[in-house]
Amino acid sequence: MMSSLAAYDLLDPNGSINIIWDIMSWKPDGYLATVRISNLQMYRQIRSPGWTIGWTWANKEVIWSMVGAQAIDQGDCSNFKTNIPHSCETSPAIVDLLPGSVPQSQQFPNCCKGGVLGSWGQRDKAATVSWFQVSVGHSGTSRKTVKVPKGFYLLGPGAGYACSSAVVVPPSVFLSADGRRKTRAMMTWTVTCTYSPTLASKNPNCCVSLSSFYNPMITPCSTCACGCKDKHNCSTRDSEISTLLKPNLVMDGETQLLQCTQHMCPIQVHWHFKVNYKKHWRVKISITNFNYWLNYSHWNLVVQHPNLNNVTHVNNFTYKLLPYHPTSDTGVFYGVKEGNELLMEAGNVQSEMIFGKDEKEFTLDQGWVFPRKVYFNGDECLMPPPNSYPFLPKSPNPIHPLLFAAALLLILLAFCSFWCNSKIESQKTQRKGPQLLR
């Protein structure tokens, strides 16, 4: 119960990754099963290097063979003289195969995507599912004798997911290709894994900066918004990248090489209030990638703002309102169009959107035009402090009294200098007058 509560996502309460284990046939010492991993999260995807799932066998089961995935470690199979198993690990860890790594004839449907899963909110539903086949031995051979594995976990690609225990459910039903015949699995159990930002990282992975047309001041991301843990291993120039990158480095999804910034975040989202029309208002959104080791090809941006239920136009991004949110103030922007990849080396994408005005609600006061919360790929971005938001010209000037006094003194000195110089020039002119008359 504690894991379930810790992993509850307020913006996506029904979002989860489901693992469905279907035993399709019995074998003399075990069974043949298909395992389906489905990403039902609206805006959180599994990016490269992909998912890893694992469990602990209830007895002394082994994996004879796999199609469409592989165990990371074979384990100790020294007790087998012939017919060596694929894995003898008590707690195997399974990963997807890379695209093109095996011939098409040896692949399983919906496998071999490198563990990458798209989010459910995107259009391509096939990209949200991954399958593989596993042949299990030294196991039970009937519903009564099979023992369900325990201790399921999911890495996607890092920590952040809490998984339930496996639950035996009614067997899955499958339709034939022509839709005229139904078949059933021998036995089915499911596992539900939900995401928690607190389990994933102590620090944010993105930050937000703000600006507006009515104030030249830009509110930057907070200093060390993402923890500054990589501040001693960052790059100040593109020319340094070749010396910092290691050719044989294995990317694990956690390693980063960031451009040196005061915020030290992989992703920065900038919200600019651009134009205030009579019946509409316009905002420009910019997203910048400061991570030299990671491209974001199918990213998404979730924004909370009370006017997102009245968006009349969005340029460049794909937009939809989250239908299940109680206040209808949360929208998702998808970078699915060509050219919207957030590439390495400080790649940047931009969009402009126009809101319809509700005269009873719209105001320029107290930062109303700025977002309440921003999420990039499901991770909440750190907002700047409200008292640092761009202020209206009519608002009290937040300049420090000492700075104001110094500025006033400089103005007085400049005026005095101008007046004194003018006085001296006037006196010189008066003295030269009589000489000219002679």
Coordinates of C-alpha atoms in Angstrom, one line a residue:
M1 CA 0.0 0.0 0.0
M2 CA 2.9 2.3 0.8
S3 CA 4.4 1.8 -2.7
S4 CA 1.1 2.5 -4.3
L5 CA 0.6 5.7 -2.4
A6 CA 4.2 6.8 -3.1
A7 CA 3.8 6.3 -6.8
Y8 CA 0.4 8.1 -7.2
D9 CA 0.5 10.7 -10.0
L10 CA -1.9 13.5 -9.5
L11 CA -1.9 14.6 -13.2
D12 CA -2.2 11.0 -14.5
P13 CA -4.1 9.1 -11.8
N14 CA -4.8 6.1 -14.1
G15 CA -1.4 6.1 -15.7
S16 CA 0.7 2.9 -15.3
I17 CA 2.8 0.4 -17.0
N18 CA 1.1 -3.0 -17.1
I19 CA 2.9 -6.3 -17.5
I20 CA 0.7 -9.2 -18.6
W21 CA 2.1 -12.7 -18.5
D22 CA 0.1 -15.3 -20.5
I23 CA 1.0 -19.0 -20.4
M24 CA 0.1 -20.1 -23.9
S25 CA 1.0 -23.8 -23.7
W26 CA 2.4 -26.4 -21.2
K27 CA 5.6 -28.3 -21.7
P28 CA 7.0 -31.5 -20.0
D29 CA 8.9 -29.4 -17.4
G30 CA 7.3 -26.0 -17.6
Y31 CA 5.5 -23.7 -20.0
L32 CA 5.7 -21.3 -23.0
A33 CA 4.5 -17.8 -22.2
T34 CA 4.2 -14.4 -23.9
V35 CA 4.9 -11.3 -21.9
R36 CA 3.3 -8.0 -22.9
I37 CA 4.5 -4.6 -21.5
S38 CA 2.0 -1.8 -22.1
N39 CA 2.6 1.9 -21.3
L40 CA -0.8 3.4 -20.3
Q41 CA 0.7 6.7 -19.1
M42 CA -0.7 9.7 -21.0
Y43 CA 2.6 11.7 -21.2
R44 CA 5.4 9.7 -19.7
Q45 CA 7.4 7.5 -22.1
I46 CA 10.2 5.0 -21.7
R47 CA 13.2 6.5 -23.5
S48 CA 16.5 5.0 -24.7
P49 CA 18.2 2.8 -23.5
G50 CA 14.8 1.4 -22.7
W51 CA 13.0 -0.7 -20.1
T52 CA 14.4 -3.4 -17.9
I53 CA 12.1 -5.8 -16.0
G54 CA 13.0 -8.4 -13.4
W55 CA 11.5 -10.7 -10.9
T56 CA 12.5 -13.5 -8.5
W57 CA 11.5 -17.1 -9.3
A58 CA 9.4 -18.9 -6.7
N59 CA 11.3 -22.1 -7.0
K60 CA 14.3 -23.1 -9.1
E61 CA 12.9 -22.2 -12.5
V62 CA 15.2 -21.6 -15.5
I63 CA 14.7 -19.8 -18.8
W64 CA 15.3 -22.3 -21.6
S65 CA 14.9 -19.7 -24.4
M66 CA 13.6 -16.3 -25.3
V67 CA 12.4 -14.6 -28.5
G68 CA 12.2 -10.8 -28.8
A69 CA 14.2 -10.1 -25.5
Q70 CA 17.1 -11.4 -23.6
A71 CA 18.3 -11.9 -20.0
I72 CA 21.2 -9.7 -19.1
D73 CA 23.1 -12.4 -17.3
Q74 CA 23.0 -16.2 -18.0
G75 CA 24.0 -17.0 -14.4
D76 CA 25.5 -20.3 -13.2
C77 CA 24.3 -23.1 -15.5
S78 CA 27.2 -25.5 -14.6
N79 CA 24.8 -28.1 -13.5
F80 CA 23.5 -28.6 -17.1
K81 CA 25.6 -30.9 -19.2
T82 CA 23.6 -30.5 -22.4
N83 CA 20.8 -28.2 -23.6
I84 CA 22.2 -25.2 -21.7
P85 CA 19.4 -22.8 -20.6
H86 CA 19.3 -19.1 -21.7
S87 CA 19.4 -18.1 -18.1
C88 CA 19.8 -19.9 -14.7
E89 CA 19.5 -16.7 -12.6
T90 CA 17.3 -16.8 -9.6
S91 CA 16.4 -13.2 -10.2
P92 CA 16.8 -12.6 -14.0
A93 CA 16.8 -9.1 -15.5
I94 CA 15.3 -8.8 -19.0
V95 CA 15.9 -6.2 -21.7
D96 CA 14.5 -5.7 -25.1
L97 CA 16.5 -6.4 -28.3
L98 CA 17.8 -3.6 -30.4
P99 CA 16.2 -2.8 -33.8
G100 CA 17.9 -4.9 -36.5
S101 CA 19.8 -7.0 -34.0
V102 CA 18.2 -10.3 -35.2
P103 CA 16.6 -11.4 -38.5
Q104 CA 12.9 -10.7 -39.0
S105 CA 12.2 -14.5 -38.9
Q106 CA 13.6 -14.6 -35.4
Q107 CA 11.6 -11.7 -34.0
F108 CA 8.4 -11.7 -32.0
P109 CA 5.6 -9.3 -32.9
N110 CA 6.1 -5.8 -31.3
C111 CA 9.6 -6.6 -30.1
C112 CA 13.0 -5.3 -30.7
K113 CA 12.5 -1.5 -30.2
G114 CA 15.5 -1.1 -27.9
G115 CA 13.1 -0.9 -24.9
V116 CA 11.6 2.4 -26.0
L117 CA 7.9 2.9 -25.3
G118 CA 5.8 5.8 -26.4
S119 CA 3.2 7.5 -24.2
W120 CA -0.4 6.5 -24.5
G121 CA -1.4 10.1 -25.3
Q122 CA 0.5 10.0 -28.6
R123 CA -1.1 8.8 -31.8
D124 CA 0.9 5.7 -32.4
K125 CA -0.6 3.1 -30.0
A126 CA 1.7 0.3 -31.4
A127 CA 4.7 2.2 -30.0
T128 CA 3.3 1.9 -26.5
V129 CA 3.5 -1.9 -26.4
S130 CA 6.4 -4.4 -26.3
W131 CA 6.2 -8.2 -26.4
F132 CA 8.5 -11.1 -25.9
Q133 CA 8.2 -14.9 -25.6
V134 CA 9.8 -17.0 -22.8
S135 CA 10.2 -20.7 -22.4
V136 CA 10.3 -21.6 -18.7
G137 CA 11.6 -24.9 -17.3
H138 CA 11.8 -26.7 -13.9
S139 CA 8.4 -25.2 -13.2
G140 CA 4.9 -26.4 -12.6
T141 CA 3.0 -27.8 -15.6
S142 CA -0.6 -26.9 -14.6
R143 CA -2.6 -24.0 -13.0
K144 CA -2.3 -25.8 -9.7
T145 CA 1.4 -26.4 -9.7
V146 CA 2.7 -23.2 -11.3
K147 CA 4.2 -20.7 -8.8
V148 CA 3.8 -17.1 -9.7
P149 CA 7.2 -15.1 -9.7
K150 CA 7.5 -12.5 -7.0
G151 CA 9.4 -9.2 -6.5
F152 CA 8.7 -7.7 -9.9
Y153 CA 10.5 -4.4 -10.7
L154 CA 10.7 -2.1 -13.7
L155 CA 13.4 0.3 -14.7
G156 CA 12.4 2.9 -17.3
P157 CA 15.4 3.3 -17.8
G158 CA 16.3 4.4 -14.3
A159 CA 14.5 4.1 -11.0
G160 CA 11.1 5.6 -10.4
Y161 CA 8.6 2.8 -10.7
A162 CA 7.0 0.8 -7.9
C163 CA 5.4 -2.5 -9.0
S164 CA 2.6 -4.5 -7.4
S165 CA 2.7 -8.2 -6.7
A166 CA 1.6 -10.5 -9.5
V167 CA -2.1 -11.1 -9.5
V168 CA -3.7 -14.1 -11.2
V169 CA -6.6 -12.9 -13.4
P170 CA -9.0 -14.6 -15.9
P171 CA -7.0 -15.9 -18.9
S172 CA -6.5 -13.5 -21.7
V173 CA -8.6 -13.9 -24.8
F174 CA -7.1 -13.7 -28.3
L175 CA -8.9 -13.2 -31.7
S176 CA -7.7 -14.8 -34.9
A177 CA -6.5 -12.6 -37.8
D178 CA -9.9 -12.8 -39.5
G179 CA -11.7 -12.1 -36.2
R180 CA -13.8 -15.3 -36.4
R181 CA -12.2 -17.4 -33.7
K182 CA -11.3 -16.9 -30.1
T183 CA -8.5 -18.6 -28.2
R184 CA -7.5 -18.3 -24.5
A185 CA -4.3 -18.4 -22.5
M186 CA -3.8 -21.3 -20.1
M187 CA -3.2 -19.0 -17.3
T188 CA -2.6 -15.2 -16.9
W189 CA -1.2 -12.9 -14.2
T190 CA -0.7 -9.2 -14.3
V191 CA 1.7 -6.7 -12.6
T192 CA 1.0 -2.9 -12.4
C193 CA 3.9 -0.5 -12.1
T194 CA 3.3 3.2 -11.3
Y195 CA 5.7 6.1 -11.4
S196 CA 6.8 8.4 -8.6
P197 CA 9.1 11.4 -9.1
T198 CA 10.4 11.0 -5.5
L199 CA 11.6 7.5 -6.3
A200 CA 13.2 8.7 -9.6
S201 CA 15.4 11.6 -8.5
K202 CA 16.0 13.9 -5.6
N203 CA 16.4 16.8 -8.0
P204 CA 14.4 18.1 -11.0
N205 CA 15.5 17.4 -14.5
C206 CA 14.2 20.6 -16.0
C207 CA 13.5 24.2 -15.1
V208 CA 11.3 27.1 -16.3
S209 CA 12.3 30.7 -17.1
L210 CA 9.8 33.6 -17.8
S211 CA 9.6 36.9 -19.7
S212 CA 7.0 39.3 -21.0
F213 CA 6.6 42.1 -23.6
Y214 CA 5.8 44.7 -20.9
N215 CA 9.0 44.2 -18.9
P216 CA 12.6 43.9 -20.3
M217 CA 13.6 41.8 -17.3
I218 CA 13.9 38.1 -17.9
T219 CA 13.3 35.8 -14.9
P220 CA 15.9 33.0 -15.3
C221 CA 15.9 29.5 -14.0
S222 CA 16.9 29.3 -10.4
T223 CA 20.6 28.8 -9.7
C224 CA 21.4 25.1 -9.4
A225 CA 17.7 24.3 -10.1
C226 CA 18.6 20.7 -10.9
G227 CA 21.1 20.2 -8.2
C228 CA 24.4 21.2 -9.8
K229 CA 25.7 17.7 -9.3
D230 CA 27.4 17.9 -12.7
K231 CA 28.8 21.4 -12.4
H232 CA 32.4 20.1 -12.3
N233 CA 31.9 17.9 -15.4
C234 CA 30.2 20.2 -17.8
S235 CA 31.2 21.8 -21.1
T236 CA 31.5 25.5 -21.8
R237 CA 32.2 25.2 -25.5
D238 CA 31.3 22.7 -28.2
S239 CA 35.0 22.2 -29.0
E240 CA 35.4 20.5 -25.6
I241 CA 32.9 17.8 -26.4
S242 CA 35.3 15.6 -28.4
T243 CA 37.7 15.5 -25.4
L244 CA 35.0 14.7 -22.9
L245 CA 33.1 12.0 -24.8
K246 CA 34.5 8.5 -24.4
P247 CA 34.1 6.3 -27.5
N248 CA 33.4 3.1 -25.5
L249 CA 31.1 4.7 -22.9
V250 CA 27.9 2.7 -22.3
M251 CA 24.9 5.0 -22.0
D252 CA 22.7 3.9 -19.1
G253 CA 20.1 6.6 -19.3
E254 CA 21.5 8.3 -16.1
T255 CA 24.8 9.6 -17.3
Q256 CA 24.8 13.2 -18.6
L257 CA 27.2 15.7 -20.2
L258 CA 25.6 19.1 -19.8
Q259 CA 26.4 22.5 -21.2
C260 CA 27.6 24.7 -18.3
T261 CA 24.7 26.9 -17.2
Q262 CA 23.8 28.6 -13.9
H263 CA 20.8 26.2 -13.5
M264 CA 22.6 23.0 -14.7
C265 CA 19.4 21.4 -16.0
P266 CA 19.3 19.1 -19.0
I267 CA 16.1 20.8 -20.2
Q268 CA 15.0 24.5 -20.0
V269 CA 11.5 25.6 -20.8
H270 CA 11.0 29.3 -21.5
W271 CA 7.5 30.9 -21.4
H272 CA 7.3 34.4 -23.0
F273 CA 4.1 36.4 -22.9
K274 CA 4.4 38.0 -26.3
V275 CA 1.3 40.0 -27.2
N276 CA -1.9 41.2 -25.5
Y277 CA -4.8 41.6 -28.0
K278 CA -8.3 42.8 -27.3
K279 CA -9.9 39.4 -27.3
H280 CA -6.8 37.1 -27.3
W281 CA -3.3 36.8 -26.0
R282 CA -0.2 35.1 -27.4
V283 CA 2.6 33.1 -25.7
K284 CA 5.8 31.8 -27.1
I285 CA 7.3 28.6 -25.7
S286 CA 10.9 27.6 -26.2
I287 CA 12.4 24.3 -25.1
T288 CA 16.2 23.9 -25.0
N289 CA 18.2 20.7 -24.6
F290 CA 21.5 21.2 -22.7
N291 CA 22.3 17.5 -22.6
Y292 CA 25.1 16.6 -25.1
W293 CA 24.5 12.9 -24.7
L294 CA 20.7 12.6 -25.3
N295 CA 18.3 13.4 -28.1
Y296 CA 14.6 13.8 -27.4
S297 CA 12.7 12.7 -30.5
H298 CA 9.2 12.1 -29.1
W299 CA 9.0 14.4 -26.2
N300 CA 6.0 16.0 -24.6
L301 CA 5.3 19.0 -22.4
V302 CA 2.5 19.2 -19.9
V303 CA 1.4 22.7 -18.7
Q304 CA -1.1 23.8 -16.1
H305 CA -2.8 27.1 -16.7
P306 CA -6.4 28.2 -16.1
N307 CA -6.7 29.4 -19.8
L308 CA -5.6 26.2 -21.5
N309 CA -9.2 25.2 -22.0
N310 CA -9.5 28.0 -24.5
V311 CA -6.5 27.6 -26.8
T312 CA -7.5 28.8 -30.3
H313 CA -4.2 28.2 -32.2
V314 CA -0.9 26.3 -31.6
N315 CA 1.9 26.6 -34.1
N316 CA 4.5 23.8 -34.7
F317 CA 3.5 21.6 -31.7
T318 CA 0.6 19.1 -31.4
Y319 CA -1.7 20.1 -28.5
K320 CA -4.5 18.4 -26.6
L321 CA -6.3 19.1 -23.3
L322 CA -6.1 16.4 -20.7
P323 CA -9.8 15.2 -20.6
Y324 CA -9.8 13.7 -17.1
H325 CA -8.3 16.6 -15.2
P326 CA -11.1 18.0 -12.9
T327 CA -10.4 21.7 -13.6
S328 CA -9.6 21.3 -17.3
D329 CA -6.5 23.5 -16.9
T330 CA -3.9 21.0 -18.0
G331 CA -2.7 20.6 -21.6
V332 CA -0.1 18.4 -23.3
F333 CA 2.1 19.6 -26.2
Y334 CA 3.7 16.8 -28.3
G335 CA 6.7 17.2 -30.5
V336 CA 5.6 14.7 -33.0
K337 CA 6.0 16.9 -36.1
E338 CA 9.1 16.6 -38.3
G339 CA 11.9 18.9 -37.2
N340 CA 10.7 19.0 -33.5
E341 CA 13.5 16.7 -32.2
L342 CA 15.4 18.2 -29.3
L343 CA 18.9 17.3 -30.5
M344 CA 22.1 17.2 -28.7
E345 CA 24.3 20.3 -28.4
A346 CA 21.7 22.7 -27.2
G347 CA 18.9 21.9 -29.6
N348 CA 16.0 24.2 -29.4
V349 CA 12.3 24.0 -30.5
Q350 CA 9.7 26.7 -30.3
S351 CA 6.0 27.2 -30.6
E352 CA 3.5 30.0 -30.3
M353 CA -0.1 29.6 -29.1
I354 CA -3.0 32.0 -28.9
F355 CA -5.5 31.9 -26.0
G356 CA -9.1 33.2 -26.1
K357 CA -9.7 35.7 -23.3
D358 CA -12.2 35.3 -20.5
E359 CA -12.7 38.9 -19.4
K360 CA -13.9 37.8 -16.0
E361 CA -10.7 35.9 -15.4
F362 CA -7.9 37.4 -17.5
T363 CA -5.5 39.7 -15.7
L364 CA -1.9 40.9 -15.9
D365 CA -1.6 41.1 -12.2
Q366 CA 0.2 38.7 -9.9
G367 CA 1.8 36.6 -12.7
W368 CA -1.6 35.2 -13.9
V369 CA -0.3 34.9 -17.5
F370 CA 2.4 32.5 -16.4
P371 CA 2.0 28.7 -16.0
R372 CA 1.3 27.1 -12.6
K373 CA 3.2 23.9 -13.3
V374 CA 5.3 22.6 -16.2
Y375 CA 6.3 18.9 -16.8
F376 CA 8.7 17.7 -19.5
N377 CA 8.4 14.0 -20.4
G378 CA 6.5 13.5 -17.1
D379 CA 9.1 15.1 -14.9
E380 CA 8.0 18.3 -13.0
C381 CA 10.2 21.3 -13.9
L382 CA 11.3 23.7 -11.2
M383 CA 9.4 27.1 -11.4
P384 CA 11.2 30.3 -10.4
P385 CA 10.0 32.0 -7.1
P386 CA 6.7 34.0 -7.7
N387 CA 8.3 37.2 -6.3
S388 CA 10.8 37.1 -9.2
Y389 CA 8.2 37.0 -12.0
P390 CA 8.3 39.9 -14.5
F391 CA 6.3 42.8 -12.9
L392 CA 3.9 45.3 -14.5
P393 CA 5.3 48.8 -15.1
K394 CA 2.6 50.2 -12.9
S395 CA 3.7 47.8 -10.1
P396 CA 5.9 49.1 -7.3
N397 CA 9.5 49.0 -8.5
P398 CA 11.3 46.1 -6.8
I399 CA 14.7 47.8 -7.1
H400 CA 16.7 47.8 -3.8
P401 CA 16.6 51.3 -2.0
L402 CA 20.4 51.6 -2.1
L403 CA 20.5 50.9 -5.8
F404 CA 17.7 53.4 -6.3
A405 CA 19.6 56.1 -4.3
A406 CA 22.8 55.4 -6.2
A407 CA 21.0 55.8 -9.5
L408 CA 19.4 59.0 -8.4
L409 CA 22.8 60.4 -7.3
L410 CA 24.3 59.6 -10.7
I411 CA 21.5 61.5 -12.4
L412 CA 22.0 64.5 -10.1
L413 CA 25.8 64.5 -10.8
A414 CA 25.2 64.3 -14.5
F415 CA 22.8 67.2 -14.4
C416 CA 25.2 69.2 -12.3
S417 CA 28.1 68.5 -14.6
F418 CA 26.0 69.6 -17.6
W419 CA 24.8 72.8 -15.9
C420 CA 28.3 73.7 -14.7
N421 CA 29.8 73.2 -18.2
S422 CA 27.1 75.3 -19.8
K423 CA 27.8 78.1 -17.3
I424 CA 31.5 78.1 -18.0
E425 CA 30.9 78.2 -21.8
S426 CA 28.6 81.1 -21.3
Q427 CA 31.1 83.1 -19.4
K428 CA 33.8 82.5 -22.0
T429 CA 31.5 83.7 -24.7
Q430 CA 30.8 87.0 -22.8
R431 CA 34.6 87.6 -22.4
K432 CA 35.3 87.2 -26.1
G433 CA 32.5 89.5 -27.1
P434 CA 34.3 92.9 -26.6
Q435 CA 37.5 91.6 -28.3
L436 CA 35.5 90.8 -31.4
L437 CA 33.9 94.3 -31.4
R438 CA 37.4 95.9 -31.5

